[in-house]
mmCIF file of C-alpha atoms in Angstrom:
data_model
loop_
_atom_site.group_PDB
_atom_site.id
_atom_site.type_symbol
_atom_site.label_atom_id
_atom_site.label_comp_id
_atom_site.label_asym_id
_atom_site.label_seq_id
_atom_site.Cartn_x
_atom_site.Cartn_y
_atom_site.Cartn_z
ATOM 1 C CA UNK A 14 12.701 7.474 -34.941
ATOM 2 C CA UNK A 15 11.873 7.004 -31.332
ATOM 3 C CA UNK A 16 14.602 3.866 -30.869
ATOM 4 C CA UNK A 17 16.587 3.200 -27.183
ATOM 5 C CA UNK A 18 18.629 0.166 -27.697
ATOM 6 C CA UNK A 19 19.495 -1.774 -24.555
ATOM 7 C CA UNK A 20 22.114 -5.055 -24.169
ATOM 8 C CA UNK A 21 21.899 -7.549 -23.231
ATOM 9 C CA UNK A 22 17.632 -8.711 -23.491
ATOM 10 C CA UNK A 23 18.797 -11.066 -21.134
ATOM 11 C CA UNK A 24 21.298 -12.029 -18.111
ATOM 12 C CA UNK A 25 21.748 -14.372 -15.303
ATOM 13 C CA UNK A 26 24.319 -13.763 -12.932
ATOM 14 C CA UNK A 27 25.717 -14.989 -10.047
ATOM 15 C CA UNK A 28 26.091 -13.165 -6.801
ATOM 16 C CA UNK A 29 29.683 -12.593 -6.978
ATOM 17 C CA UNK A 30 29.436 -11.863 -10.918
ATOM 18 C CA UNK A 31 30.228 -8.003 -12.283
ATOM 19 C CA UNK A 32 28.473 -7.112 -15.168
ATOM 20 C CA UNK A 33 27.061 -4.234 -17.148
ATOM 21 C CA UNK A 34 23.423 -3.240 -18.957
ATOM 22 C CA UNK A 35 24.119 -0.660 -21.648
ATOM 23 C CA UNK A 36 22.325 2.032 -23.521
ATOM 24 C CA UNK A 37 22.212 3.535 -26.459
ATOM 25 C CA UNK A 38 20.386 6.435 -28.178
ATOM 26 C CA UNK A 39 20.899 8.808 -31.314
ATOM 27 C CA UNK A 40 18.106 10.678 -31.023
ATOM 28 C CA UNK A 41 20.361 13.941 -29.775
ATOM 29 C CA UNK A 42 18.229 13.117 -26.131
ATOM 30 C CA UNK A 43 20.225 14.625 -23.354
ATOM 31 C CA UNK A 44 18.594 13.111 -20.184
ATOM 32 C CA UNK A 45 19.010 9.651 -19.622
ATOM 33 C CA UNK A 46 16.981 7.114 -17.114
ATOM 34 C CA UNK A 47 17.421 3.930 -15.617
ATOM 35 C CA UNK A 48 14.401 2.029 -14.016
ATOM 36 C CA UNK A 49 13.639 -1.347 -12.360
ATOM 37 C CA UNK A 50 10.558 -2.835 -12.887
ATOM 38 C CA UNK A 51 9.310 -6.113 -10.596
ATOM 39 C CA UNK A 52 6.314 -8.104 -12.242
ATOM 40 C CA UNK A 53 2.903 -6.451 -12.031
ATOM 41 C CA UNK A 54 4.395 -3.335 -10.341
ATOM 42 C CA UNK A 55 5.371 -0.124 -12.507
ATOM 43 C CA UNK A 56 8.528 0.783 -13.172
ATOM 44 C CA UNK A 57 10.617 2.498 -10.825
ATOM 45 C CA UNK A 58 13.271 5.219 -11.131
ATOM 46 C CA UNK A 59 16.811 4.337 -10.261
ATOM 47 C CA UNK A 60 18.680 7.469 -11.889
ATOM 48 C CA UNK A 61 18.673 9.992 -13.970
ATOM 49 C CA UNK A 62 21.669 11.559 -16.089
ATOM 50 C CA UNK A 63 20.813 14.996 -17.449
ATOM 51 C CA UNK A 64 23.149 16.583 -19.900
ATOM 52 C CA UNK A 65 25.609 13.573 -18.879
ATOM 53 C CA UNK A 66 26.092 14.719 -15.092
ATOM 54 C CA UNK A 67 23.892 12.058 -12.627
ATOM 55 C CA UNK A 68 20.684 14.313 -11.029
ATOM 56 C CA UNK A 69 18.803 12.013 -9.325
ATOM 57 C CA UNK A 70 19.868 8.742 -7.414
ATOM 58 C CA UNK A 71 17.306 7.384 -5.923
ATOM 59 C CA UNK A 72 18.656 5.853 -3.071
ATOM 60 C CA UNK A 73 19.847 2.826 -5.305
ATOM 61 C CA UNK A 74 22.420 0.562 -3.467
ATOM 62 C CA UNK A 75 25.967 1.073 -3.877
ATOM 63 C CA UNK A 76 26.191 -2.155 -5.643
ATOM 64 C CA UNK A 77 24.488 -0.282 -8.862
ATOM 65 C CA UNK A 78 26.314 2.006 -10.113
ATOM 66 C CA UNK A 79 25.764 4.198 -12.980
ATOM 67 C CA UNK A 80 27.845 5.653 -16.210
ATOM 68 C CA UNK A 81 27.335 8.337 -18.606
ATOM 69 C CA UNK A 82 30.285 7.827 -21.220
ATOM 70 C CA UNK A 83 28.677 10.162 -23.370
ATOM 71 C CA UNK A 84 25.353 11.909 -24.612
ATOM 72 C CA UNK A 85 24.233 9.020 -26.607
ATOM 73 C CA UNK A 86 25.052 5.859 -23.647
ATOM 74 C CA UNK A 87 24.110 4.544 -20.633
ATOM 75 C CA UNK A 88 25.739 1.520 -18.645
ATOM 76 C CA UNK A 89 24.866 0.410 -15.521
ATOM 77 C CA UNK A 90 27.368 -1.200 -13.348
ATOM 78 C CA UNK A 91 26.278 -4.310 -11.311
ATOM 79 C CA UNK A 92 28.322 -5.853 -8.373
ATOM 80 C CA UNK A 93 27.722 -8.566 -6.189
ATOM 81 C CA UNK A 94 23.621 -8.217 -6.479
ATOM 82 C CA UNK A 95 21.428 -10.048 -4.522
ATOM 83 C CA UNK A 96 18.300 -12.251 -5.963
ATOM 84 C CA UNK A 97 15.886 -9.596 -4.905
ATOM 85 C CA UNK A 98 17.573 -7.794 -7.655
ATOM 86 C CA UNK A 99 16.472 -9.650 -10.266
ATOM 87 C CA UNK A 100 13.961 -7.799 -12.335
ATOM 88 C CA UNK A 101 13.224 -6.270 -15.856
ATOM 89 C CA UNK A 102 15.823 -2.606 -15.935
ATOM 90 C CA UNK A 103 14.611 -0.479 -18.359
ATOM 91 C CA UNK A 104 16.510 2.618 -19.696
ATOM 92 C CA UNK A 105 14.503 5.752 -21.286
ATOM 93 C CA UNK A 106 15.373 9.022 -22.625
ATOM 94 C CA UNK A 107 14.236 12.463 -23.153
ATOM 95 C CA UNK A 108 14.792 15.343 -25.052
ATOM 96 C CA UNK A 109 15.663 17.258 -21.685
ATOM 97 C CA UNK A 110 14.222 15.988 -18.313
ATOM 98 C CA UNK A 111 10.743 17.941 -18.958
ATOM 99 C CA UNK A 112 9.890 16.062 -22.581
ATOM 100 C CA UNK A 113 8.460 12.374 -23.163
ATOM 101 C CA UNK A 114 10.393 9.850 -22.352
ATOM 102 C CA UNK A 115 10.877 6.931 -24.647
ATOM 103 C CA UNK A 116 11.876 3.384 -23.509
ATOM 104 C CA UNK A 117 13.914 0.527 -24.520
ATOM 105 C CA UNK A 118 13.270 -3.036 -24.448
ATOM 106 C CA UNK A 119 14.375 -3.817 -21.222
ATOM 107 C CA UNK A 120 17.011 -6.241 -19.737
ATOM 108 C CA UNK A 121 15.469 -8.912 -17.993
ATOM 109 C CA UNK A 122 17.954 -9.628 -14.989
ATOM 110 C CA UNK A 123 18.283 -13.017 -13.111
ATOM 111 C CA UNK A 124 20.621 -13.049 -10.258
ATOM 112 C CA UNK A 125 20.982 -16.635 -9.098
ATOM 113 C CA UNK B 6 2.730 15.009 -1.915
ATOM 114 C CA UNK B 7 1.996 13.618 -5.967
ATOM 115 C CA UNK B 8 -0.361 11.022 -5.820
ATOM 116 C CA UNK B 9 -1.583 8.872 -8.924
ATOM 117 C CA UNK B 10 -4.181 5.494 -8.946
ATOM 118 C CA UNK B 11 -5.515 3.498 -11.692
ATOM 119 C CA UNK B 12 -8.491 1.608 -11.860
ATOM 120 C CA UNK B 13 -9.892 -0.936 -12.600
ATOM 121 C CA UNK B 14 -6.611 -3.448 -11.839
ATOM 122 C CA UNK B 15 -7.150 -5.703 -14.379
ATOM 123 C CA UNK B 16 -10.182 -5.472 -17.259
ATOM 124 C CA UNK B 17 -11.714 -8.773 -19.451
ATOM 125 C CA UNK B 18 -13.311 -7.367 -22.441
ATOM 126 C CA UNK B 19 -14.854 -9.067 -24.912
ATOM 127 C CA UNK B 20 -13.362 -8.339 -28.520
ATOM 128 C CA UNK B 21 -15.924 -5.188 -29.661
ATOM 129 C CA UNK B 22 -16.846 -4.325 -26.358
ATOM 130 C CA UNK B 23 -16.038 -0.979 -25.772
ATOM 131 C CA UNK B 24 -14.917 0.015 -21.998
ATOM 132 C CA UNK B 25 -12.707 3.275 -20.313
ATOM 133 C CA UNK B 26 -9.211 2.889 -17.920
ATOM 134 C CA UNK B 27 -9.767 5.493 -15.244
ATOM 135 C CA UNK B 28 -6.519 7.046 -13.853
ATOM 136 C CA UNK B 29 -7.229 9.612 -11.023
ATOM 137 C CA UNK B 30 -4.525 12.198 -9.840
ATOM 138 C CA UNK B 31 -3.577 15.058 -7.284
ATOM 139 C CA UNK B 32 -0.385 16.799 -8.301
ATOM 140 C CA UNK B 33 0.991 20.306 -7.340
ATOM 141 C CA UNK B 34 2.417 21.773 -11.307
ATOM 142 C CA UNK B 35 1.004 19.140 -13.421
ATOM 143 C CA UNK B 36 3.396 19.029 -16.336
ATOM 144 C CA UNK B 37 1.629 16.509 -18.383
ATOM 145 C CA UNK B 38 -0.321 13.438 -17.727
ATOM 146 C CA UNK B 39 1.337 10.968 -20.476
ATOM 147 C CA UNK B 40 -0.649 7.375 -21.337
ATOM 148 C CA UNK B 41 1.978 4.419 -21.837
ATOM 149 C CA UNK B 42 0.844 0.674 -23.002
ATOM 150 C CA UNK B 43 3.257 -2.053 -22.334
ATOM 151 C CA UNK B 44 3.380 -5.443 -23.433
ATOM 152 C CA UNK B 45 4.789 -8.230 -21.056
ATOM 153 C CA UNK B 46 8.635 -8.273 -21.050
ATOM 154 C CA UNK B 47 9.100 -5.266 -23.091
ATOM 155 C CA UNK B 48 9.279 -1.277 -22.060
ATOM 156 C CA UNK B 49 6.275 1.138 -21.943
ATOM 157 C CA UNK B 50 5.268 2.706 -25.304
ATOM 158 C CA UNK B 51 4.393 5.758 -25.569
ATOM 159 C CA UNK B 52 0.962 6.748 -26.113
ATOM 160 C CA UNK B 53 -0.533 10.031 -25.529
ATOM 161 C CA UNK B 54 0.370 13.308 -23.584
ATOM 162 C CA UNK B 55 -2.403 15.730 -22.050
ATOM 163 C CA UNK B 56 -1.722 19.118 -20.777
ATOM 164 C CA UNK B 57 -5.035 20.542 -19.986
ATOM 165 C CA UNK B 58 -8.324 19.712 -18.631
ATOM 166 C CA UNK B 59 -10.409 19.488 -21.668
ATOM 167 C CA UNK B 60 -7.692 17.874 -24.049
ATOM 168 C CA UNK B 61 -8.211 14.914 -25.911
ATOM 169 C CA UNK B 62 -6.235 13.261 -28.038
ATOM 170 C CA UNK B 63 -7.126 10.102 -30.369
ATOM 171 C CA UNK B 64 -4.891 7.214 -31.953
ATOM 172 C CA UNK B 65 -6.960 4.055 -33.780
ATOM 173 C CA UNK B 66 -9.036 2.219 -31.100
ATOM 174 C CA UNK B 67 -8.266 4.475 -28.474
ATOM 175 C CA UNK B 68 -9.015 8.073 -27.165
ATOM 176 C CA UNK B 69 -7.558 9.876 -23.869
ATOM 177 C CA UNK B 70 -9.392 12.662 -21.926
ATOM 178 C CA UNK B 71 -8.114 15.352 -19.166
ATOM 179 C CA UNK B 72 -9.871 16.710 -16.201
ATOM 180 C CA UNK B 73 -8.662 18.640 -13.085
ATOM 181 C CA UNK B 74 -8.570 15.303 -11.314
ATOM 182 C CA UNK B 75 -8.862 12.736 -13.591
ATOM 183 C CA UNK B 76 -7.842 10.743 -17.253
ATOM 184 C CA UNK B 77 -9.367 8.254 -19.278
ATOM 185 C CA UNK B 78 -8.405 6.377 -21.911
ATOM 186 C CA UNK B 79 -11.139 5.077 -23.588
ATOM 187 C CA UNK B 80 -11.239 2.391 -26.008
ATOM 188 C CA UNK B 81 -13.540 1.745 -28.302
ATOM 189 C CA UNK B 82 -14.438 -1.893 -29.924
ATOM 190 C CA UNK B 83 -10.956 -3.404 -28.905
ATOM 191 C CA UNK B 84 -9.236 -5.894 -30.532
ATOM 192 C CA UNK B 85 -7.187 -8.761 -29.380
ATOM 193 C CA UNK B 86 -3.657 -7.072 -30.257
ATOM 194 C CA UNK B 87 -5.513 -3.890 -27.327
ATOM 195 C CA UNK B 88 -4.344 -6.360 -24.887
ATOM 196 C CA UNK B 89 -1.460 -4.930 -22.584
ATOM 197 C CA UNK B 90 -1.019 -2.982 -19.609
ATOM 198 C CA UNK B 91 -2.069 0.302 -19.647
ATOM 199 C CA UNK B 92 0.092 2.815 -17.719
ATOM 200 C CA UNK B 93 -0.523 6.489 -17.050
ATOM 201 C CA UNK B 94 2.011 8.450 -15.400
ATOM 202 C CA UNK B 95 2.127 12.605 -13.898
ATOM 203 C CA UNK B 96 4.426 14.521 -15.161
ATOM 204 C CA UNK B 97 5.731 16.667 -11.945
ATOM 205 C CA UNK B 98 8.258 19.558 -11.552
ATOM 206 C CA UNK B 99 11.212 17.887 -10.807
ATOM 207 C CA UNK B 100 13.965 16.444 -12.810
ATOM 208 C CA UNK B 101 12.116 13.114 -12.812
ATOM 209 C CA UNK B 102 8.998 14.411 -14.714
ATOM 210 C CA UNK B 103 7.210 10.664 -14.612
ATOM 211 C CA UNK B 104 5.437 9.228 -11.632
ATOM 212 C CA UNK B 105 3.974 6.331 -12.631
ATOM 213 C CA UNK B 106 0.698 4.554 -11.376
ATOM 214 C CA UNK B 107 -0.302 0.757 -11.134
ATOM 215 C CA UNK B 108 -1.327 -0.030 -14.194
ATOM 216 C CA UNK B 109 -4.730 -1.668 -15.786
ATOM 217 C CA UNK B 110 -4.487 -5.047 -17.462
ATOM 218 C CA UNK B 111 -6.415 -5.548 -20.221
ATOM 219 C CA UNK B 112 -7.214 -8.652 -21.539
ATOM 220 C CA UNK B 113 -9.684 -9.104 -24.684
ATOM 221 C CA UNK B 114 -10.416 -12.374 -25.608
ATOM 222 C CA UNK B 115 -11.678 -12.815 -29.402
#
C-alpha cells in the first residue's frame, strides 16, 4: 500500500481566511514533503520534514507555515494568502529522504 | 548546478502508434532518475526508478531506458487511458532527492 491521504480535495478561501491542508500516511515513511504545483508547470518543493524535524524550507513565505504533529501527519498552515497562491499543494512521502516518494491527491487551493 | 529538460512538450499519438518521451539530464551524484505520470488534478504516480546507464525497466505499454545523459520512456501501441503527463525527475544528493522537469503531454486520441 502506497496511500498519502490529503484534506481537503478542495478549498476556497478568502484573503483574510486561516486554514489548514493535512496529511496523512501509515506507511512507517519518515520524511514528509509539501509541494505547489501551478497548471502546466511541475511541482515545486515547499518543505521537507525528515524524521519530524523541518530540513528544507524553501524560501516559502511566512504566511505558510508548516507542522509535523507526528511521523504519520502533515498540516500546512495558511494565513492571509494572496490569489497568486492559489494552486494544486501536493504532499509526498518517503521512506527516508533518499527513497521514492509517493504522492497524494492534491488540494486544489482557490484564494479569492 | 542539476539541470533536467523534457521533450517533446506536448505529444498527439494516434491510439497504436508507438512513440518515446526524451528526458535529458546533467547531475553531479545521480541518485536515481525516477519516471512519474500524472493525470490532471491529481498527484504524480509513480512509475519507474533507474540507477544506471544501461537499466531498463518495463510496466504494460511502457518501457524506460538510462544513459549517462539521457532517459526514455518509451511506449509502445498506446492506448487512450496512456494519456497524462509524463514527468521524470533526478534524484540528487541532498535532502530533497527529486528535481523535477517540465513534463510531456500526451494525448492519444482513439
Amino acid at each position: 500500500d502506497t496511500e498519502v491521504t490529503q484534506t481537503p480535495k478542495h478549498l476556497v478561501m478568502g484573503m483574510t481566511n486561516k486554514k489548514s491542508l493535512k496529511c496523512e500516511q501509515h506507511m512507517g515513511h519518515r520524511a514528509m514533503y509539501w509541494y505547489k504545483q501551478k497548471a502546466k508547470k511541475p511541482p515545486e518543493l515547499m518543505f521537507v520534514y525528515s524524521y519530524e524535524k523541518l530540513s528544507i524550507n524553501e524560501s516559502v513565505p511566512s504566511r505558510f507555515s508548516p507542522e509535523c504533529p507526528n511521523s504519520s501527519l502533515l498540516n500546512l498552515h495558511l494565513h492571509a494568502l494572496q490569489p497568486e497562491d492559489s494552486a494544486l499543494y501536493l504532499c509526498a512521502s518517503s521512506q527516508d529522504t533518499k527513497n521514492i516518494q509517493y504522492f497524494g491527491a492534491g488540494t486544489r487551493l482557490s484564494v479569492l | 548546478e542539476d539541470q533536467v529538460t523534457q521533450s517533446p512538450e506536448a505529444l498527439r499519438l494516434q491510439e497504436g502508434e508507438s512513440s518515446s518521451l526524451n528526458c535529458s539530464y546533467t547531475v553531479s551524484g545521480l541518485r536515481g532518475l525516477f519516471w512519474y505520470r500524472q493525470d490532471p488534478g491529481k498527484g504524480p504516480e509513480f512509475l519507474f526508478t533507474l540507477y544506471s546507464a544501461g537499466e531498463e525497466k518495463e510496466k504494460e505499454r511502457l518501457k524506460a531506458t538510462l544513459t549517462k545523459k539521457e532517459s526514455f520512456l518509451h511506449i509502445t501501441a498506446p492506448k487512450p487511458e496512456d494519456s497524462a503527463t509524463y514527468l521524470c525527475a533526478l534524484g540528487g544528493t541532498g535532502a530533497n532527492n527529486l528535481f523535477f522537469g517540465t513534463g510531456t503531454r500526451l494525448t492519444v486520441i482513439p
